[in-house]
mmCIF file of C-alpha atoms and ligand atoms in Angstrom:
data_model
loop_
_atom_site.group_PDB
_atom_site.id
_atom_site.type_symbol
_atom_site.label_atom_id
_atom_site.label_comp_id
_atom_site.label_asym_id
_atom_site.label_seq_id
_atom_site.Cartn_x
_atom_site.Cartn_y
_atom_site.Cartn_z
ATOM 1 C CA MET Z 21 6.381 19.520 13.127
ATOM 2 C CA LYS Z 22 8.826 18.208 15.735
ATOM 3 C CA GLN Z 23 8.736 19.385 19.337
ATOM 4 C CA SER Z 24 12.041 21.232 18.917
ATOM 5 C CA GLU Z 25 10.584 23.125 15.918
ATOM 6 C CA LEU Z 26 7.466 23.891 17.943
ATOM 7 C CA LEU Z 27 9.592 25.314 20.767
ATOM 8 C CA LYS Z 28 11.591 27.383 18.273
ATOM 9 C CA SER Z 29 8.408 28.842 16.797
ATOM 10 C CA ILE Z 30 7.103 29.637 20.299
ATOM 11 C CA ALA Z 31 10.427 31.368 21.060
ATOM 12 C CA SER Z 32 10.047 33.536 17.951
ATOM 13 C CA LEU Z 33 6.649 34.888 19.076
ATOM 14 C CA THR Z 34 6.325 38.479 20.244
ATOM 15 C CA PRO Z 35 5.439 39.017 23.962
ATOM 16 C CA TYR Z 36 1.864 39.913 22.967
ATOM 17 C CA GLN Z 37 1.460 36.732 20.870
ATOM 18 C CA LYS Z 38 2.996 34.639 23.671
ATOM 19 C CA ARG Z 39 0.557 36.129 26.188
ATOM 20 C CA LYS Z 40 -2.327 35.364 23.817
ATOM 21 C CA LEU Z 41 -1.194 31.726 23.505
ATOM 22 C CA GLU Z 42 -0.933 31.421 27.304
ATOM 23 C CA ILE Z 43 -4.455 32.810 27.742
ATOM 24 C CA TYR Z 44 -5.754 30.401 25.083
ATOM 25 C CA VAL Z 45 -4.224 27.318 26.759
ATOM 26 C CA ILE Z 46 -5.305 28.370 30.273
ATOM 27 C CA ASP Z 47 -8.843 29.099 29.004
ATOM 28 C CA ALA Z 48 -8.979 25.624 27.457
ATOM 29 C CA LEU Z 49 -7.952 24.083 30.804
ATOM 30 C CA ASN Z 50 -10.517 26.186 32.715
ATOM 31 C CA LEU Z 51 -13.242 25.279 30.238
ATOM 32 C CA ASN Z 52 -12.424 21.619 30.710
ATOM 33 C CA GLU Z 53 -12.841 22.013 34.476
ATOM 34 C CA GLU Z 54 -16.141 23.885 34.075
ATOM 35 C CA ASP Z 55 -17.465 20.987 31.998
ATOM 36 C CA ARG Z 56 -16.889 18.668 34.947
ATOM 37 C CA ASP Z 57 -20.538 18.602 36.006
ATOM 38 C CA LEU Z 58 -22.007 18.737 32.509
ATOM 39 C CA LYS Z 59 -22.950 15.724 30.476
ATOM 40 C CA PRO Z 60 -20.525 15.328 27.527
ATOM 41 C CA LYS Z 61 -22.153 16.208 24.214
ATOM 42 C CA ARG Z 62 -20.126 13.798 22.128
ATOM 43 C CA CYS Z 63 -18.752 10.320 22.742
ATOM 44 C CA PRO Z 64 -14.899 10.477 22.646
ATOM 45 C CA TYR Z 65 -14.714 6.972 21.153
ATOM 46 C CA CYS Z 66 -17.244 6.932 18.297
ATOM 47 C CA GLY Z 67 -17.634 10.728 18.010
ATOM 48 C CA LYS Z 68 -21.427 10.500 17.782
ATOM 49 C CA GLU Z 69 -23.860 12.779 19.565
ATOM 50 C CA SER Z 70 -25.616 9.761 20.914
ATOM 51 C CA ARG Z 71 -27.624 8.911 23.990
ATOM 52 C CA MET Z 72 -25.545 8.558 27.147
ATOM 53 C CA ILE Z 73 -26.403 7.214 30.535
ATOM 54 C CA LYS Z 74 -24.688 7.696 33.885
ATOM 55 C CA LYS Z 75 -22.602 4.715 34.911
ATOM 56 C CA GLY Z 76 -21.319 5.206 38.459
ATOM 57 C CA PHE Z 77 -18.185 7.009 39.637
ATOM 58 C CA LYS Z 78 -14.459 6.472 39.286
ATOM 59 C CA ASN Z 79 -11.925 8.426 41.363
ATOM 60 C CA GLY Z 80 -14.687 10.877 42.266
ATOM 61 C CA LYS Z 81 -15.536 11.509 38.612
ATOM 62 C CA GLN Z 82 -18.948 10.772 37.092
ATOM 63 C CA ARG Z 83 -18.741 8.069 34.436
ATOM 64 C CA TYR Z 84 -20.965 7.918 31.346
ATOM 65 C CA MET Z 85 -21.739 5.113 28.937
ATOM 66 C CA CYS Z 86 -22.414 5.637 25.230
ATOM 67 C CA LYS Z 87 -25.503 3.702 24.165
ATOM 68 C CA ASP Z 88 -24.145 3.335 20.637
ATOM 69 C CA CYS Z 89 -20.692 1.853 21.177
ATOM 70 C CA SER Z 90 -21.019 0.906 24.881
ATOM 71 C CA HIS Z 91 -17.733 2.593 25.828
ATOM 72 C CA ILE Z 92 -17.448 4.087 29.292
ATOM 73 C CA PHE Z 93 -15.730 7.437 29.843
ATOM 74 C CA THR Z 94 -15.530 10.518 32.063
ATOM 75 C CA TYR Z 95 -15.678 14.237 31.219
ATOM 76 C CA ASN Z 96 -11.919 14.439 30.575
ATOM 77 C CA SER Z 97 -11.282 11.166 28.747
ATOM 78 C CA HIS Z 98 -8.700 11.589 25.961
ATOM 79 C CA THR Z 99 -7.517 14.979 27.270
ATOM 80 C CA ILE Z 100 -4.205 15.889 28.928
ATOM 81 C CA THR Z 101 -5.802 15.949 32.383
ATOM 82 C CA MET Z 102 -7.086 12.370 31.998
ATOM 83 C CA TYR Z 103 -4.651 10.600 34.360
ATOM 84 C CA SER Z 104 -3.334 13.735 36.027
ATOM 85 C CA LYS Z 105 -3.045 13.539 39.823
ATOM 86 C CA ILE Z 106 -1.656 17.028 40.405
ATOM 87 C CA GLU Z 107 -3.756 20.083 41.230
ATOM 88 C CA ARG Z 108 -5.013 22.243 38.386
ATOM 89 C CA SER Z 109 -3.210 25.343 39.693
ATOM 90 C CA MET Z 110 0.065 23.391 39.481
ATOM 91 C CA LEU Z 111 -0.727 22.263 35.938
ATOM 92 C CA LYS Z 112 -1.375 25.874 34.931
ATOM 93 C CA LYS Z 113 2.000 26.872 36.381
ATOM 94 C CA ILE Z 114 3.678 24.056 34.380
ATOM 95 C CA VAL Z 115 1.936 25.260 31.189
ATOM 96 C CA LEU Z 116 3.052 28.858 31.750
ATOM 97 C CA ASP Z 117 6.634 27.777 32.553
ATOM 98 C CA THR Z 118 6.738 25.582 29.424
ATOM 99 C CA LEU Z 119 5.695 28.492 27.227
ATOM 100 C CA SER Z 120 8.206 30.834 28.920
ATOM 101 C CA PHE Z 121 11.123 28.333 28.678
ATOM 102 C CA VAL Z 122 11.726 28.037 32.430
ATOM 103 C CA PHE Z 123 14.055 25.128 33.286
ATOM 104 C CA VAL Z 124 12.423 21.857 34.371
ATOM 105 C CA LYS Z 125 14.448 21.754 37.601
ATOM 106 C CA LYS Z 126 13.389 25.277 38.569
ATOM 107 C CA THR Z 127 9.679 24.503 38.012
ATOM 108 C CA ALA Z 128 10.089 21.274 40.024
ATOM 109 C CA ALA Z 129 11.700 23.199 42.900
ATOM 110 C CA ASP Z 130 9.027 25.937 42.820
ATOM 111 C CA LEU Z 131 6.150 23.443 42.949
ATOM 112 C CA ASP Z 132 7.908 20.906 45.197
ATOM 113 C CA LEU Z 133 7.347 18.147 42.627
ATOM 114 C CA SER Z 134 9.774 15.646 41.104
ATOM 115 C CA VAL Z 135 11.658 16.364 37.874
ATOM 116 C CA PRO Z 136 10.117 13.361 35.988
ATOM 117 C CA CYS Z 137 6.619 14.621 36.900
ATOM 118 C CA ILE Z 138 7.325 18.072 35.423
ATOM 119 C CA PHE Z 139 9.040 16.518 32.399
ATOM 120 C CA GLU Z 140 6.093 14.225 31.610
ATOM 121 C CA ASN Z 141 3.508 16.970 31.985
ATOM 122 C CA ARG Z 142 5.579 19.284 29.800
ATOM 123 C CA HIS Z 143 5.821 16.540 27.182
ATOM 124 C CA LYS Z 144 2.031 16.031 27.286
ATOM 125 C CA ILE Z 145 1.373 19.749 26.779
ATOM 126 C CA LEU Z 146 3.780 20.015 23.844
ATOM 127 C CA CYS Z 147 2.342 16.865 22.234
ATOM 128 C CA SER Z 148 -1.223 18.180 22.474
ATOM 129 C CA LEU Z 149 -0.156 21.581 21.052
ATOM 130 C CA LYS Z 150 1.572 19.776 18.195
ATOM 131 C CA VAL Z 151 -1.537 17.725 17.373
ATOM 132 C CA LEU Z 152 -3.712 20.853 17.540
ATOM 133 C CA LEU Z 153 -1.428 22.839 15.231
ATOM 134 C CA TYR Z 154 -1.115 19.967 12.795
ATOM 135 C CA SER Z 155 -4.842 19.313 12.504
ATOM 136 C CA GLU Z 156 -5.970 22.943 12.263
ATOM 137 C CA ASN Z 157 -3.298 24.542 10.139
ATOM 138 C CA MET Z 158 -2.544 21.992 7.461
ATOM 139 C CA LYS Z 159 -3.024 23.619 4.072
ATOM 140 C CA LEU Z 160 -2.697 21.865 0.757
ATOM 141 C CA SER Z 161 -1.308 23.984 -2.049
ATOM 142 C CA GLY Z 162 0.002 23.822 -5.620
ATOM 143 C CA THR Z 163 -0.912 20.605 -7.377
ATOM 144 C CA ILE Z 164 -3.528 18.847 -5.287
ATOM 145 C CA GLU Z 165 -5.003 15.437 -6.017
ATOM 146 C CA ILE Z 166 -8.301 14.366 -4.535
ATOM 147 C CA ASP Z 167 -10.056 11.041 -4.778
ATOM 148 C CA GLU Z 168 -12.255 8.742 -2.750
ATOM 149 C CA THR Z 169 -12.217 5.071 -1.883
ATOM 150 C CA LEU Z 170 -14.751 2.836 -0.193
ATOM 151 C CA GLU Z 171 -13.875 0.479 2.630
ATOM 152 C CA LEU Z 172 -16.098 -1.935 4.521
ATOM 153 C CA GLU Z 173 -17.023 -0.611 7.944
ATOM 154 C CA SER Z 174 -15.222 -2.379 10.773
ATOM 155 C CA GLN Z 175 -16.673 -2.670 14.250
ATOM 156 C CA LYS Z 176 -13.576 -4.290 15.689
ATOM 157 C CA GLY Z 177 -13.100 -3.265 19.311
ATOM 158 C CA CYS Z 178 -16.775 -2.330 19.803
ATOM 159 C CA ARG Z 179 -18.374 -4.006 22.754
ATOM 160 C CA LYS Z 180 -21.759 -4.283 21.064
ATOM 161 C CA ILE Z 181 -21.724 -5.292 17.392
ATOM 162 C CA GLN Z 182 -24.900 -4.164 15.656
ATOM 163 C CA ARG Z 183 -24.826 -6.727 12.864
ATOM 164 C CA LYS Z 184 -23.935 -10.339 12.325
ATOM 165 C CA ALA Z 185 -20.157 -10.801 12.355
ATOM 166 C CA ARG Z 186 -18.488 -11.225 8.971
ATOM 167 C CA LYS Z 187 -16.449 -14.402 9.000
ATOM 168 C CA ARG Z 188 -12.786 -14.104 8.012
ATOM 169 C CA GLY Z 189 -13.122 -10.573 6.619
ATOM 170 C CA GLY Z 190 -15.788 -11.610 4.132
ATOM 171 C CA PRO Z 191 -17.829 -9.235 1.950
ATOM 172 C CA SER Z 192 -20.872 -7.265 3.043
ATOM 173 C CA SER Z 193 -24.203 -9.052 2.881
ATOM 174 C CA TYR Z 194 -25.827 -5.936 1.342
ATOM 175 C CA ARG Z 195 -25.704 -4.869 -2.270
ATOM 176 C CA GLY Z 196 -24.868 -1.297 -3.242
ATOM 177 C CA LEU Z 197 -22.676 1.304 -1.636
ATOM 178 C CA PHE Z 198 -24.868 2.780 1.071
ATOM 179 C CA HIS Z 199 -24.726 -0.112 3.531
ATOM 180 C CA GLU Z 200 -21.529 -0.704 5.499
ATOM 181 C CA GLN Z 201 -19.315 1.015 2.890
ATOM 182 C CA VAL Z 202 -17.431 3.917 4.479
ATOM 183 C CA CYS Z 203 -16.226 6.581 2.071
ATOM 184 C CA ILE Z 204 -12.670 7.801 2.735
ATOM 185 C CA VAL Z 205 -11.677 10.920 0.811
ATOM 186 C CA THR Z 206 -7.942 11.345 0.404
ATOM 187 C CA THR Z 207 -6.044 14.440 -0.668
ATOM 188 C CA THR Z 208 -2.370 15.036 -1.196
ATOM 189 C CA ASP Z 209 -0.093 17.701 -2.633
ATOM 190 C CA ARG Z 210 3.518 17.765 -3.785
ATOM 191 C CA ASN Z 211 4.819 19.041 -0.437
ATOM 192 C CA GLY Z 212 4.030 15.763 1.297
ATOM 193 C CA HIS Z 213 0.847 16.964 3.029
ATOM 194 C CA GLU Z 214 -1.866 14.341 3.182
ATOM 195 C CA ILE Z 215 -5.363 14.502 4.631
ATOM 196 C CA PHE Z 216 -7.495 11.377 4.910
ATOM 197 C CA LYS Z 217 -11.037 11.808 6.185
ATOM 198 C CA ALA Z 218 -14.043 9.527 6.476
ATOM 199 C CA VAL Z 219 -16.973 11.560 5.152
ATOM 200 C CA GLY Z 220 -19.872 9.151 5.581
ATOM 201 C CA TYR Z 221 -21.411 6.135 3.924
ATOM 202 C CA GLY Z 222 -21.675 5.558 0.182
ATOM 203 C CA LYS Z 223 -20.632 8.078 -2.446
ATOM 204 C CA PRO Z 224 -19.422 11.447 -1.110
ATOM 205 C CA THR Z 225 -21.858 14.341 -1.333
ATOM 206 C CA LYS Z 226 -21.128 17.960 -2.239
ATOM 207 C CA ASN Z 227 -21.885 19.166 1.293
ATOM 208 C CA SER Z 228 -19.738 16.573 3.068
ATOM 209 C CA ILE Z 229 -16.767 17.419 0.820
ATOM 210 C CA LEU Z 230 -17.206 21.158 1.439
ATOM 211 C CA GLU Z 231 -17.544 20.669 5.186
ATOM 212 C CA ASN Z 232 -14.366 18.598 5.475
ATOM 213 C CA PHE Z 233 -11.948 20.092 2.944
ATOM 214 C CA LEU Z 234 -12.850 23.718 2.185
ATOM 215 C CA LYS Z 235 -10.623 25.236 4.885
ATOM 216 C CA ASN Z 236 -7.650 23.022 3.964
ATOM 217 C CA LEU Z 237 -7.157 24.205 0.371
ATOM 218 C CA ASP Z 238 -5.058 27.193 -0.610
ATOM 219 C CA PRO Z 239 -6.680 29.429 -3.240
ATOM 220 C CA LYS Z 240 -5.299 29.393 -6.784
ATOM 221 C CA SER Z 241 -4.203 25.751 -6.526
ATOM 222 C CA ILE Z 242 -4.852 23.163 -9.215
ATOM 223 C CA LEU Z 243 -7.177 20.388 -8.130
ATOM 224 C CA TYR Z 244 -6.953 17.080 -9.993
ATOM 225 C CA SER Z 245 -9.901 14.749 -9.540
ATOM 226 C CA ASP Z 246 -11.747 12.018 -11.354
ATOM 227 C CA GLY Z 247 -15.042 12.920 -13.009
ATOM 228 C CA ALA Z 248 -17.094 13.007 -9.768
ATOM 229 C CA PHE Z 249 -19.396 16.038 -9.588
ATOM 230 C CA CYS Z 250 -18.983 16.539 -5.837
ATOM 231 C CA TYR Z 251 -15.574 18.212 -6.311
ATOM 232 C CA ASP Z 252 -16.866 20.959 -8.678
ATOM 233 C CA GLU Z 253 -18.341 23.044 -5.871
ATOM 234 C CA LEU Z 254 -15.210 22.585 -3.722
ATOM 235 C CA ALA Z 255 -12.961 23.913 -6.490
ATOM 236 C CA LYS Z 256 -15.313 26.856 -7.091
ATOM 237 C CA LYS Z 257 -15.613 27.841 -3.418
ATOM 238 C CA ALA Z 258 -11.890 27.373 -2.683
ATOM 239 C CA ASN Z 259 -11.018 29.445 -5.774
ATOM 240 C CA CYS Z 260 -8.998 26.611 -7.336
ATOM 241 C CA SER Z 261 -8.942 25.459 -10.940
ATOM 242 C CA LEU Z 262 -10.301 21.958 -11.423
ATOM 243 C CA VAL Z 263 -8.872 19.404 -13.853
ATOM 244 C CA GLN Z 264 -11.109 16.374 -14.267
ATOM 245 C CA LEU Z 265 -9.362 13.229 -15.376
ATOM 246 C CA LYS Z 266 -12.033 10.955 -16.785
ATOM 247 C CA ILE Z 267 -11.319 7.231 -16.497
ATOM 248 C CA THR Z 268 -11.280 6.752 -20.296
ATOM 249 C CA PHE Z 269 -8.804 9.633 -20.559
ATOM 250 C CA VAL Z 270 -6.562 8.020 -17.945
ATOM 251 C CA ILE Z 271 -6.780 4.637 -19.644
ATOM 252 C CA GLN Z 272 -6.032 6.117 -23.076
ATOM 253 C CA HIS Z 273 -3.004 7.950 -21.793
ATOM 254 C CA ARG Z 274 -1.732 4.965 -19.871
ATOM 255 C CA ARG Z 275 -2.159 2.867 -22.984
ATOM 256 C CA THR Z 276 -0.386 5.416 -25.129
ATOM 257 C CA TYR Z 277 2.535 6.063 -22.851
ATOM 258 C CA GLN Z 278 3.025 2.968 -20.786
ATOM 259 C CA TYR Z 279 0.854 0.019 -21.613
ATOM 260 C CA SER Z 280 0.471 0.300 -25.363
ATOM 261 C CA GLU Z 281 0.963 -3.392 -26.035
ATOM 262 C CA GLN Z 282 0.174 -4.959 -22.703
ATOM 263 C CA TYR Z 283 -3.462 -3.992 -22.293
ATOM 264 C CA THR Z 284 -6.426 -4.010 -24.600
ATOM 265 C CA PHE Z 285 -10.005 -3.340 -23.698
ATOM 266 C CA ALA Z 286 -11.302 -6.631 -24.970
ATOM 267 C CA ASN Z 287 -9.400 -9.077 -22.834
ATOM 268 C CA LYS Z 288 -10.183 -10.112 -19.307
ATOM 269 C CA ARG Z 289 -6.901 -8.843 -18.002
ATOM 270 C CA SER Z 290 -7.754 -5.233 -18.786
ATOM 271 C CA ILE Z 291 -11.129 -5.568 -17.076
ATOM 272 C CA GLY Z 292 -9.295 -6.819 -14.005
ATOM 273 C CA TRP Z 293 -6.932 -3.898 -14.269
ATOM 274 C CA ILE Z 294 -9.804 -1.388 -14.455
ATOM 275 C CA GLN Z 295 -11.348 -2.950 -11.355
ATOM 276 C CA GLY Z 296 -7.963 -2.700 -9.666
ATOM 277 C CA TYR Z 297 -7.779 0.931 -10.723
ATOM 278 C CA ARG Z 298 -11.035 1.733 -8.990
ATOM 279 C CA ASN Z 299 -9.598 0.603 -5.680
ATOM 280 C CA LYS Z 300 -6.283 2.404 -5.950
ATOM 281 C CA ILE Z 301 -6.012 5.897 -4.626
ATOM 282 C CA HIS Z 302 -4.010 8.652 -6.280
ATOM 283 C CA GLU Z 303 -1.538 6.431 -8.032
ATOM 284 C CA PRO Z 304 -2.941 6.597 -11.594
ATOM 285 C CA ILE Z 305 -3.679 10.316 -11.353
ATOM 286 C CA HIS Z 306 -0.248 10.926 -9.868
ATOM 287 C CA GLU Z 307 1.425 9.014 -12.690
ATOM 288 C CA LEU Z 308 -0.637 10.750 -15.345
ATOM 289 C CA VAL Z 309 0.204 14.186 -14.002
ATOM 290 C CA CYS Z 310 3.890 13.217 -14.070
ATOM 291 C CA ILE Z 311 3.554 12.031 -17.665
ATOM 292 C CA CYS Z 312 1.613 15.059 -18.902
ATOM 293 C CA SER Z 313 3.634 17.726 -17.113
HETATM 294 ZN ZN1 ZN M 424 -19.776 6.016 21.458
#
């Protein structure tokens, strides 16, 4: 959603809904200020509920250091008040004026601030609202494809690497999937919505899939997946019908419709192709659905 569309949808709200939105945003700002003296529960960089230690002050704000990733942050890191120098009462006034479509120049005159200052703060507020709306309200519907892929964990940018560095992007030194292999589950529908989420290490479990994707599926959709069992429960709970495309089924259909003479099971080339298939996301399922429909 673009900012202009966001503003249009705010303009179409009823006065009651607009008031509710204002209260919600102001409450979020107040809550952020109340958390000033509390220790953050989660690290904003690695997202873990890890051990934190106090690490001095910066601009009058207590700094904390995450013992896992060694990043240093304050209570409002990665929020819209992070680099804000203006008073909170002024910021609240800017938020209210943004939601009520008051001109930038009028807000600047009322608060005795410069026009660029009001413009930048307004832009920040609209951007954060956009991100919030996008992440919470995205719903996949109709024909949905779901699949997972495994990628080697990267600790690039971490100040404390917990393992020996892999030279030139080399493979993992462990066998199996449960060490250093991050599982990324990807979903897409025909309306261009895509959700990519890292759900943990190794193969995805039923619970991790439910936790991450249950609220994003519209009921009565058709869910296409490979034969993995972890998607059965998701389809049942989200009230969707599940179509499992087994790998042999996909290969047979591809052979029949597209690759009838190019690929045979016996030769090395087809084995390479199957290995390539395992790493690709969506593409074979997408093609097959196009062929069959
Ligand atoms: Zn961390």
